[in-house]
Short mmCIF file of C-alpha atoms and ligand atoms in Angstrom, two decimals:
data_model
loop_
_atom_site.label_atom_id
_atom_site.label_comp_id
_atom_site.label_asym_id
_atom_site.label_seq_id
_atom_site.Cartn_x
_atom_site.Cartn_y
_atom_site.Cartn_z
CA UNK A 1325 100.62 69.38 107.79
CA UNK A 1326 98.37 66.48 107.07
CA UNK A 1327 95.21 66.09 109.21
CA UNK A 1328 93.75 62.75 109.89
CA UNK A 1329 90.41 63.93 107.93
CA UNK A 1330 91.10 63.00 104.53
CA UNK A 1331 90.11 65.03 101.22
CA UNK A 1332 86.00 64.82 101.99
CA UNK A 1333 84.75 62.00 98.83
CA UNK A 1334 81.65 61.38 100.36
CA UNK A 1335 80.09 57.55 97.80
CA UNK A 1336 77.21 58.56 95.36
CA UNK A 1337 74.19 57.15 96.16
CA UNK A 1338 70.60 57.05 94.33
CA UNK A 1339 68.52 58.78 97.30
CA UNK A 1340 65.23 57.11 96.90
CA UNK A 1341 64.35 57.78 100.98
CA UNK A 1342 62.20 60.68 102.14
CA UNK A 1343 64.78 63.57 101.52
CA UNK A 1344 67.15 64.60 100.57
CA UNK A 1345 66.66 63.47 97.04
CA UNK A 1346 68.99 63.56 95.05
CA UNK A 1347 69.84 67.41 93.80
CA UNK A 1348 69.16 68.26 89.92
CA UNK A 1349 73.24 68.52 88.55
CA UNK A 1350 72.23 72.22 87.66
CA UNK A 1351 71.31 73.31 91.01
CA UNK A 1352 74.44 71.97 91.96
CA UNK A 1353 76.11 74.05 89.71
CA UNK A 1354 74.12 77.04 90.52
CA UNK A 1355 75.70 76.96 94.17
CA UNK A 1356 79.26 76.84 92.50
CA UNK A 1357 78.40 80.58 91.53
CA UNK A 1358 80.54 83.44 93.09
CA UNK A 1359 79.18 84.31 96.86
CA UNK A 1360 78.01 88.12 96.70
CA UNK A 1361 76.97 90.46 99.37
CA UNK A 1362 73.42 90.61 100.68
CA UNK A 1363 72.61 94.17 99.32
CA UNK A 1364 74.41 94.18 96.16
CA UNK A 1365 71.74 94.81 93.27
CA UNK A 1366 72.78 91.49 91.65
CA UNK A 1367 71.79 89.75 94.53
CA UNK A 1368 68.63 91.33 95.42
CA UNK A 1369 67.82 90.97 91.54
CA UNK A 1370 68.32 87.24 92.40
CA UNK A 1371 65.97 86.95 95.75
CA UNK A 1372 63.57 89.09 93.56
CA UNK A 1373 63.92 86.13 91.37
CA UNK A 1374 63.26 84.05 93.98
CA UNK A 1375 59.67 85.51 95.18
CA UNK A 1376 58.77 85.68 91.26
CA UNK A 1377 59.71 81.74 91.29
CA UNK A 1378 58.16 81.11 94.09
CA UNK A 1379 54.36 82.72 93.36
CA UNK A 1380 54.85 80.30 90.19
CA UNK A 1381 55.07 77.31 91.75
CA UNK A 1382 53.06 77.82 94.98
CA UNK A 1383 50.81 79.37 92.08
CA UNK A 1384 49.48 82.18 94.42
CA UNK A 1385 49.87 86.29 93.62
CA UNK A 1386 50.65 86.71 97.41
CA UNK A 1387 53.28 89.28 97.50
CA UNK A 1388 54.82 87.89 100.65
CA UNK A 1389 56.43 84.98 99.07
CA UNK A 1390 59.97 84.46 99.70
CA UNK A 1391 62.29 81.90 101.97
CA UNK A 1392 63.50 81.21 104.81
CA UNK A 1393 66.76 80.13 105.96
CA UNK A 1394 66.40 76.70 107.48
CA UNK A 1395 64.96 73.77 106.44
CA UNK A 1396 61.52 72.74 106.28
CA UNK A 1397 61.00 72.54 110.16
CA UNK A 1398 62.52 76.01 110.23
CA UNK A 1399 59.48 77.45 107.90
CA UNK A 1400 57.45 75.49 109.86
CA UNK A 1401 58.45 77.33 113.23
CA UNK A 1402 58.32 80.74 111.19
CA UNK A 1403 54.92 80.06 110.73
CA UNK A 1404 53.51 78.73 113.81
CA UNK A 1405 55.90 81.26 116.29
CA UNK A 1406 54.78 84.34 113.63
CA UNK A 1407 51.06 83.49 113.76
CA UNK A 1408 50.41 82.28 117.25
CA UNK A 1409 50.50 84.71 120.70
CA UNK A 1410 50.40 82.69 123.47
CA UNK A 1411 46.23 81.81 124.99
CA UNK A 1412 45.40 81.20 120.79
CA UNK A 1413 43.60 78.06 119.66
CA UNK A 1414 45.11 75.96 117.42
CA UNK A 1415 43.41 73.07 115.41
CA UNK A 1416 45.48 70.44 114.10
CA UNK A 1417 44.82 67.97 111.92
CA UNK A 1418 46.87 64.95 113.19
CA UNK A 1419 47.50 61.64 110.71
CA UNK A 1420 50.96 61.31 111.22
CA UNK A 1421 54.36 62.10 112.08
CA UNK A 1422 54.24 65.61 110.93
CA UNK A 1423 50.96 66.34 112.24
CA UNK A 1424 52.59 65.04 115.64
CA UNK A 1425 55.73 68.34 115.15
CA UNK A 1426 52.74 70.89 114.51
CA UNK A 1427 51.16 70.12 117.48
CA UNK A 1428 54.44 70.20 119.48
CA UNK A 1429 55.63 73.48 118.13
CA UNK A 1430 52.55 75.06 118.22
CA UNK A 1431 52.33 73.70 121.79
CA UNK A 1432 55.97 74.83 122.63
CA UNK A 1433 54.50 78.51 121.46
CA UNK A 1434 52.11 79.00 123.78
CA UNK A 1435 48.55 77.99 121.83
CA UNK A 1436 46.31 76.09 122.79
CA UNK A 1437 45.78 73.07 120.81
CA UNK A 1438 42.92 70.84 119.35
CA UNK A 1439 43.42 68.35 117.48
CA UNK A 1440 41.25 66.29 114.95
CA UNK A 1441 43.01 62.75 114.09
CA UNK A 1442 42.80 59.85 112.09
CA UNK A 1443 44.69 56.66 112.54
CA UNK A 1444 47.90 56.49 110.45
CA UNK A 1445 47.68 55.72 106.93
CA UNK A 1446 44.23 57.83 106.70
CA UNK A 1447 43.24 61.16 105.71
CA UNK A 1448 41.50 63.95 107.46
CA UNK A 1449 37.65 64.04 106.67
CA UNK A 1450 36.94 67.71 106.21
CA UNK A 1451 33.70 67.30 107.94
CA UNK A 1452 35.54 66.56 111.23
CA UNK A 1453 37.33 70.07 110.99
CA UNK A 1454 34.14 71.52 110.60
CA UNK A 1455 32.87 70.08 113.71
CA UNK A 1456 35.86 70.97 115.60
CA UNK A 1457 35.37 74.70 114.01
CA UNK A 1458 32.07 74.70 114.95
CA UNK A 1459 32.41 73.30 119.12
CA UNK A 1460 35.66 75.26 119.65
CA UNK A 1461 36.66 77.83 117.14
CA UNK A 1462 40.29 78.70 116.36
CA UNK A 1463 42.05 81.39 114.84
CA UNK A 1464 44.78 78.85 112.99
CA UNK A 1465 43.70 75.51 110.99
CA UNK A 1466 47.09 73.75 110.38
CA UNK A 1467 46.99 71.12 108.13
CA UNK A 1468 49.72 68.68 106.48
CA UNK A 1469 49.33 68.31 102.59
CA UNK A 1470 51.71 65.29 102.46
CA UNK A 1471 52.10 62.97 105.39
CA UNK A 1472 55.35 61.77 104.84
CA UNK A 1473 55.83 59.69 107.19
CA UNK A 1474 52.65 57.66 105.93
CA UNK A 1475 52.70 58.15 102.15
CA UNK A 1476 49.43 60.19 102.69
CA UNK A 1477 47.41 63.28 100.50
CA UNK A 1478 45.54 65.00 102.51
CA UNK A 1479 42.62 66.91 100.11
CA UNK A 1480 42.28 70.64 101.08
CA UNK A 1481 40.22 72.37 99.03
CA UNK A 1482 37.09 72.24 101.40
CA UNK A 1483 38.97 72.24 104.12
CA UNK A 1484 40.00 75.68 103.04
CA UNK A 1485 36.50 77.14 102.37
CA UNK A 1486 35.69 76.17 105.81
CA UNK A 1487 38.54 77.96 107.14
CA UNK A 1488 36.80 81.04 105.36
CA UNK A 1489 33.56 80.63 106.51
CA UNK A 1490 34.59 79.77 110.30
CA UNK A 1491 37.33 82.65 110.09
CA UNK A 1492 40.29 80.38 110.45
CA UNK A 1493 43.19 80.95 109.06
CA UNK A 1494 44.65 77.64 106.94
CA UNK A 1495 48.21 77.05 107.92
CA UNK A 1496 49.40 73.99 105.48
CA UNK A 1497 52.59 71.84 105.26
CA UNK A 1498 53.84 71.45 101.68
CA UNK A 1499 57.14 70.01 102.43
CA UNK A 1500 56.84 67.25 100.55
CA UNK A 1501 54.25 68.26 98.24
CA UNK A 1502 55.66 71.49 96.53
CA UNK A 1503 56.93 70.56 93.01
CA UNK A 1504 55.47 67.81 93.38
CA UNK A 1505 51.56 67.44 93.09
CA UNK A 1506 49.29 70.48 92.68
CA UNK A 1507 49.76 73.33 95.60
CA UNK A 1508 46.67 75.72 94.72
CA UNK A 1509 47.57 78.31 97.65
CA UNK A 1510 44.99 80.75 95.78
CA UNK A 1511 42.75 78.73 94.30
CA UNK A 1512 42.36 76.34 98.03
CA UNK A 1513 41.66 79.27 100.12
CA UNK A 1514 45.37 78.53 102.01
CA UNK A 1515 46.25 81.64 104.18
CA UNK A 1516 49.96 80.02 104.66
CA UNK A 1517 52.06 77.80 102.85
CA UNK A 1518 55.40 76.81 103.33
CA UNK A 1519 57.68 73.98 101.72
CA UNK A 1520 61.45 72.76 102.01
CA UNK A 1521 64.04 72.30 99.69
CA UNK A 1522 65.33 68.59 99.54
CA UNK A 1523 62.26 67.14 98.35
CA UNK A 1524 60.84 67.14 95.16
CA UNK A 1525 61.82 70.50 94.31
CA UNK A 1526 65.07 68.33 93.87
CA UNK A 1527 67.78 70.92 96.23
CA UNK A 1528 70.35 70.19 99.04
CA UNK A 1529 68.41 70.91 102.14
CA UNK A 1530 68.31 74.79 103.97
CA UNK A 1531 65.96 76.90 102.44
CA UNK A 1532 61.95 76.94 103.21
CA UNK A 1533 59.64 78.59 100.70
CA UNK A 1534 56.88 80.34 102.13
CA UNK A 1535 54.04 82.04 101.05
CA UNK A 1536 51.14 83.74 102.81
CA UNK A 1537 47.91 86.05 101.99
CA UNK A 1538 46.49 89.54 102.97
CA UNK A 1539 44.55 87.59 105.85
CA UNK A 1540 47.69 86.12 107.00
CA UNK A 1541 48.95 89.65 106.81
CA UNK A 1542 46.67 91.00 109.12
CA UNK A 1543 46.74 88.45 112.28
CA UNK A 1544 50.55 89.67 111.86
CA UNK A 1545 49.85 93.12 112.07
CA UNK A 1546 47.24 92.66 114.54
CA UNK A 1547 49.98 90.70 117.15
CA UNK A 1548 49.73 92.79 120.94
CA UNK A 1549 53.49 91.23 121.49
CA UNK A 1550 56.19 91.09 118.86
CA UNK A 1551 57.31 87.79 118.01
CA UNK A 1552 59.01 85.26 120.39
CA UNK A 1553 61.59 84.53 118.24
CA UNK A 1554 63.25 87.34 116.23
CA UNK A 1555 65.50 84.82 113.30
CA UNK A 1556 61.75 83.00 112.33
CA UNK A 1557 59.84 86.84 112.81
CA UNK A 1558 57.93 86.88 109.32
CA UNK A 1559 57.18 90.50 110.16
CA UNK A 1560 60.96 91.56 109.59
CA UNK A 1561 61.48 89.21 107.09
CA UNK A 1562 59.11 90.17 104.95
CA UNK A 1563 60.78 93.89 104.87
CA UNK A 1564 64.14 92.35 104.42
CA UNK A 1565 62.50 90.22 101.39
CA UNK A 1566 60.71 93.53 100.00
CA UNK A 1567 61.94 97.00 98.56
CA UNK A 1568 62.77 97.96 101.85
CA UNK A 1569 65.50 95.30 102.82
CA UNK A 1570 65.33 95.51 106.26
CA UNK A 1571 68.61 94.62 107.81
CA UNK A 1572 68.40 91.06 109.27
CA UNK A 1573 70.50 87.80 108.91
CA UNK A 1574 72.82 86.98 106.34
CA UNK A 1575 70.99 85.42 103.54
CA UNK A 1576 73.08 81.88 102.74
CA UNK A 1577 74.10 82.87 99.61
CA UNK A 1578 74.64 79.57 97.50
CA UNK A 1579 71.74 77.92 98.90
CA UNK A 1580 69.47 81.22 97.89
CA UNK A 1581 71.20 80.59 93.85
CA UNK A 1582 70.22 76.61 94.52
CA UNK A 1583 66.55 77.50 95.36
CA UNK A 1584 66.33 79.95 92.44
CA UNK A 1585 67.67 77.37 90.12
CA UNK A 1586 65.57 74.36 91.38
CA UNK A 1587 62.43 76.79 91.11
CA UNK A 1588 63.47 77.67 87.57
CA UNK A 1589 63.63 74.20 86.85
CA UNK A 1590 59.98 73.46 87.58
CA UNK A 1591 58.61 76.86 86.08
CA UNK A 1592 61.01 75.05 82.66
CA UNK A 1593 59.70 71.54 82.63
CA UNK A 1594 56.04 72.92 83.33
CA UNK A 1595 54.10 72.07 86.73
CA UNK A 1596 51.67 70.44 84.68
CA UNK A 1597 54.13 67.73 83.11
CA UNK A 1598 56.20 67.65 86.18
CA UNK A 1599 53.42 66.37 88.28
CA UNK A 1600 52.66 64.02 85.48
CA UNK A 1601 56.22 62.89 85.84
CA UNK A 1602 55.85 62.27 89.77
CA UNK A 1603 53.09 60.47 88.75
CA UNK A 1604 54.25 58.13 86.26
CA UNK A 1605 57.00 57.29 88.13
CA UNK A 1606 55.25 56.72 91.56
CA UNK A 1607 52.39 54.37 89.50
CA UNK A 1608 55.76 52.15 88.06
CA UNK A 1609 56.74 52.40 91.35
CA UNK A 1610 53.75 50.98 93.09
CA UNK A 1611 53.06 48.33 90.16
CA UNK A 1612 56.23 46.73 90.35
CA UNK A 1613 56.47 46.42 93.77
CA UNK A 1614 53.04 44.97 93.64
CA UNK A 1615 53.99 42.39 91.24
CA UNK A 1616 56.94 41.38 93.47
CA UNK A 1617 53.98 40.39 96.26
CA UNK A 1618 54.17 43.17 98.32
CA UNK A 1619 51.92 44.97 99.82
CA UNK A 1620 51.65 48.73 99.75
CA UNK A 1621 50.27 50.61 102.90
CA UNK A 1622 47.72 52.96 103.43
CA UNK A 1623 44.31 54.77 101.86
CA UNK A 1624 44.97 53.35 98.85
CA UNK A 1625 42.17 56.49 97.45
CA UNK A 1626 44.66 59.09 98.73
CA UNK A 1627 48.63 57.80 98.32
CA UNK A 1628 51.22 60.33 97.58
CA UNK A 1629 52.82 59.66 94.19
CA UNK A 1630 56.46 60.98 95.15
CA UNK A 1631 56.30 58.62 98.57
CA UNK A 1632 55.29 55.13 98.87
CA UNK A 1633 55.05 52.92 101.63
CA UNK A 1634 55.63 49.43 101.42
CA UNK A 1635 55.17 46.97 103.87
CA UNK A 1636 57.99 45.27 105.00
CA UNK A 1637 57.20 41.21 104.29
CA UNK A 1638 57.30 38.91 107.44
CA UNK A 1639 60.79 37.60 108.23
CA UNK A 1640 63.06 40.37 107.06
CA UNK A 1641 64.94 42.33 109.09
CA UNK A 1642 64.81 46.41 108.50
CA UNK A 1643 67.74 48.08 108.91
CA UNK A 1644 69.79 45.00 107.88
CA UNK A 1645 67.90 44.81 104.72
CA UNK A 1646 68.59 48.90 104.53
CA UNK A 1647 72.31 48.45 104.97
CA UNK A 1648 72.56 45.97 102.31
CA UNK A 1649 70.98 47.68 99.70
CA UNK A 1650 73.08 50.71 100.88
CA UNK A 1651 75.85 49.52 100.61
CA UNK A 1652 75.26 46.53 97.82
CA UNK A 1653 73.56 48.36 95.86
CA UNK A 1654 74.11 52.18 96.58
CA UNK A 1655 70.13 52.89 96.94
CA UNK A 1656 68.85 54.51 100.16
CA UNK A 1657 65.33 53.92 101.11
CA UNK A 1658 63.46 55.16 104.21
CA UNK A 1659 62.19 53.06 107.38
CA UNK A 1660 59.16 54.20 109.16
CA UNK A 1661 58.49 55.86 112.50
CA UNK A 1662 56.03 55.30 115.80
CA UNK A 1663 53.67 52.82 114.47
CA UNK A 1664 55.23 52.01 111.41
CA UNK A 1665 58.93 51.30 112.49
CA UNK A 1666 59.81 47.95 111.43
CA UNK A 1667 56.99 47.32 109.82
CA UNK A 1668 56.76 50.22 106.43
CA UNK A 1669 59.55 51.11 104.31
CA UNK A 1670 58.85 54.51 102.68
CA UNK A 1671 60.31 55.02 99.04
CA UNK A 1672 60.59 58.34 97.57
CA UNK A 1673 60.90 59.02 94.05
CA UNK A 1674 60.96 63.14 93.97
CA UNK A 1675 62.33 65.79 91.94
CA UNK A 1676 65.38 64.84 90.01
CA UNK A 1677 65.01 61.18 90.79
CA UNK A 1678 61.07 61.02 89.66
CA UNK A 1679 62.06 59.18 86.46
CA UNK A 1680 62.20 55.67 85.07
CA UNK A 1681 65.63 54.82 85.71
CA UNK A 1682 65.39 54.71 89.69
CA UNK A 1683 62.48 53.39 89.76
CA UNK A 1684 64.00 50.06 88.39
CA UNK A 1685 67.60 50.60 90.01
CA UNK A 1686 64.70 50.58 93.58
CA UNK A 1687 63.18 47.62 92.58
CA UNK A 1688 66.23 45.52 91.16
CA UNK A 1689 67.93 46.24 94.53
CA UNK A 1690 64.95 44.84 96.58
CA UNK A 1691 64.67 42.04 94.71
CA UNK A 1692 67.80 40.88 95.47
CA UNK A 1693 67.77 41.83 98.97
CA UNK A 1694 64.24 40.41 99.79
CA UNK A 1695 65.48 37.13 98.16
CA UNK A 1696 68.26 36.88 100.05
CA UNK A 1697 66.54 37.57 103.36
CA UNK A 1698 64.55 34.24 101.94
CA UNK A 1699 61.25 36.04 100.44
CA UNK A 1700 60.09 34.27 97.71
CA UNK A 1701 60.14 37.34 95.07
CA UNK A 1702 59.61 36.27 91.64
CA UNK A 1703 62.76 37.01 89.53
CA UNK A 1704 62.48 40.28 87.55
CA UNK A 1705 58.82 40.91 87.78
CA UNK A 1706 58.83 43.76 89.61
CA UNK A 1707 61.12 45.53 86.90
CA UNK A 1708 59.02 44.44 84.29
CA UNK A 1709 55.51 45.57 85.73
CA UNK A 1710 57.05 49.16 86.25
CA UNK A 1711 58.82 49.29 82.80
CA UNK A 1712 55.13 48.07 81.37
CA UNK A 1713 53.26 50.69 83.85
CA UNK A 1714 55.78 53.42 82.87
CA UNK A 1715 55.80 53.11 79.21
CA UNK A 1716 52.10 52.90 78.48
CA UNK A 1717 50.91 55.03 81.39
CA UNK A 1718 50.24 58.74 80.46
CA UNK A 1719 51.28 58.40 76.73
CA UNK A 1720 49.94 60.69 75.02
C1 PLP B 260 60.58 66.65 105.51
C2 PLP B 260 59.34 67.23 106.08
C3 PLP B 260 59.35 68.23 107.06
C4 PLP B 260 60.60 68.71 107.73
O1 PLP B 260 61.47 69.26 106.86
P1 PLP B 260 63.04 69.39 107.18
O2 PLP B 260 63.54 70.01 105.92
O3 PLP B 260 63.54 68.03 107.44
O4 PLP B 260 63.18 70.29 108.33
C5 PLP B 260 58.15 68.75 107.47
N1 PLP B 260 56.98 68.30 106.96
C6 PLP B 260 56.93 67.33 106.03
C7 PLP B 260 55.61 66.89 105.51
C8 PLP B 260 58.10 66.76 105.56
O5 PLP B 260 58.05 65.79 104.64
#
C-alpha cells in the first residue's frame, strides 16, 4: 500500500545554530553498526569503552563516568534530582538561559535555591559565590561553563576551590563546552560534570556524559530517601555502568556506538589541537563578521569560541532573515531568547563544523542576506578577514 508519508529525504543543511551540529560522517557510520543486546560482552566491552573515553575527555580519573540516556537536559535532571533531597540549598549561578533551567529543576526538586546573577552577556565573579557561600551556605554550587544562550565562558577554577573550602559540592554544565574548550573536572575541583552530545562533541543528540567524584559519591550514599525519579537515579546507574550491571533501562544501542565514536574522535585529533581548532575557527568567525560592521555581543574578555553572538543590525527582520538563509542558502543559524530575541543571532561553529569551510559558507550567506534586507555590508569582506584570521592565526 502506499502511505501518504513519502520515503523520509530530509535537505542537508550546514548546522551552524546552537546544536545539533552537524554529526562527524564516522559517527554516523558508527550507528549503522548491528544493534546487540545490553549484556552481551561485546557490548559491555563497548560502554566500558565509553567510561574509558569519557575520563579522557572530561580529563578526570573519576570512576563514575559514563552516560546517560537523554539529552543534555536529561543529565542535567540526573544530576540535580540525584544530588538534591528536598529542604537542600542550592546556589546558582544565573547569567543566562541555562542558568534560568538549573534553577527551575532544582526548584521543581524540592531545594531551596539562591541564586547569584549577572546581567546577560556577563560572567559570574567568583567573589560573589563566595559571599553567597559565606551568608547562606549550600551543599550544591551549580554552575554553567558555557552560556549558550549568551556566547558566554564562565571561569571555574576558583570557583571550585571555594566550593572545597565552603564544603560545596560544584555541580557544572558542560553542554556546550565538552570537546570543545578545556573541561579540567580534576584539575578545577568539579564534584559533577555532565555534557550532551550534539554539540561540539559533533553527535546526533540523546546521550549525556557525566562524570562525578568520591565527594559526589558520598552526598549519594548519604541520601535519607532514595531518589525521586528512578530512570535519572545515578545510584543505579552507576551499578548498571560498573562490573555489576545492575538491571535498568535499555541502553539505546546506536546512540551508545555514536558517543563512543565521537569520543574516539577527540581522544584521535588530540584535545589540545581540537580546542585550537574551535578556536581558530571561532576567531575567523568573529573577524569577519566584524569586518562586515557588525557588532558582536557580550564580555568581549570571556566569549565562547564554538558560539558567537552577533547582533542583529537595525532594520532587519529575524526570522525572515533566518528563513532565507535556510532555505537560500542551506545554513541554519540560531536566534536568541528572553532578552536577546530579536535582537542576537547566535552562530555555532562546533565539532565537525569547527573548520574553515563553514565559517565562510556563514558569512557568504549573511552577506547576501543582510544586503538584501538593505544593510550596507561591504562586498566580500567578511570572507576575506576570516580567510586572513584563519590562515595566519595559530600557525605554527
Ligand atoms: C544545549 C544545552 C543544554 C540542553 O541540552 P539538550 O541536549 O538540548 O537537552 C543545557 N545546557 C547548555 C549550556 C546547553 O548548551
Amino acid at each position: 500500500m502506499k502511505t501518504a508519508a513519502g520515503e523520509l529525504n530530509p535537505p542537508v543543511r550546514l548546522l551552524c545554530g546552537t546544536g545539533p551540529t552537524n554529526p562527524d560522517p564516522r559517527v554516523l557510520r558508527a550507528m549503522a553498526a548491528p544493534v546487540l543486546g545490553q549484556f552481551d560482552p561485546a557490548f559491555t566491552a563497548i560502554m566500558n569503552d565509553v567510561v574509558d573515553l569519557g575520563r579522557i575527555v572530561f580529563r578526570t580519573g573519576n570512576p563514575r563516568t559514563f552516560s546517560i540516556s537523554g539529552t543534555g537536559r536529561a543529565a542535567m535532571e540526573a544530576a540535580l534530582v540525584s544530588l538534591i533531597e528536598p529542604g537542600d540549598r542550592v546556589l546558582v549561578g544565573n547569567c543566562g538561559r541555562f542558568g534560568d533551567l538549573l534553577v527551575d529543576i532544582a526548584t521543581r526538586y524540592g531545594a531551596q535555591v539562591d541564586q547569584v546573577t549577572a546581567e546577560w552577556g556577563q560572567v559570574i565573579h567568583p567573589g560573589a559565590i563566595e559571599a553567597a557561600l559565606a551568608r547562606q551556605p549550600a551543599k550544591i554550587v551549580a554552575m554553567v561553563h558555557g552560556e549558550t544562550s549568551t556566547g558566554i565562558w564562565q571561569p571555574l577554577e576558583e570557583i571550585g576551590r571555594i566550593c572545597r573550602e565552603r564544603d560545596a559540592l560544584l555541580v557544572v554544565d558542560a553542554v556546550v563546552t565538552l570537546g570543545g574548550v578545556p573541561v579540567e573536572v580534576d584539575a578545577w575541583d568539579i564534584d559533577l560534570a555532565f555534557a550532551g552530545t550534539q554539540k561540539c562533541l559533533g553527535c546526533p543528540s540523546g546521550m549525556g556524559p557525566i562524570t562525578y567524584n568520591d565527594r559526589a559519591e558520598r552526598a549519594l550514599a548519604a541520601r535519607r530517601r532514595p531518589v525521586t525519579s528512578n530512570y535519572f537515579d545515578l545510584t543505579q546507574l552507576q551499578r548498571y555502568w560498573g562490573p555489576e550491571r545492575l538491571n535498568h533501562h535499555t541502553l539505546p544501542t546506536s546512540m551508545t556506538y555514536a558517543l563512543r565514536e565521537a569520543l574516539r574522535l577527540v581522544v584521535e585529533e588530540g584535545l589540545e589541537a581540537r580546542f585550537l581548532r574551535h578556536r581558530r575557527a571561532g576567531d575567523a568567525l568573529k573577524a569577519g563578521l566584524t569586518a562586515m560592521g557588525l557588532e558582536l555581543f557580550g564580555d568581549p574578555a570571556h566569549r565562547l569560541p564554538q558560539i558567537t553572538a552577533v547582533k542583529i543590525p537595525n532594520g532587519v527582520e529575524d526570522e525572515a532573515a533566518r528563513l532565507r538563509l535556510l532555505e537560500e542558502f542551506g545554513i541554519e543559524i540560531a536566534t536568541s531568547f528572553g532578552p536577546l530575541r530579536g535582537r542576537v543571532w547566535r552562530i555555532g561553529l562546533m565539532g565537525y563544523n569547527a573548520e574553515l569551510p563553514a565559517v565562510l559558507a556563514v558569512l557568504n550567506g549573511l552577506e547576501h542576506v543582510l544586503r538584501s534586507s538593505g544593510v550596507g555590508v561591504p562586498r566580500g569582506m567578511g570572507v576575506e578577514a576570516a580567510r586572513a584570521s584563519y590562515l595566519t592565526n595559530f600557525r605554527t
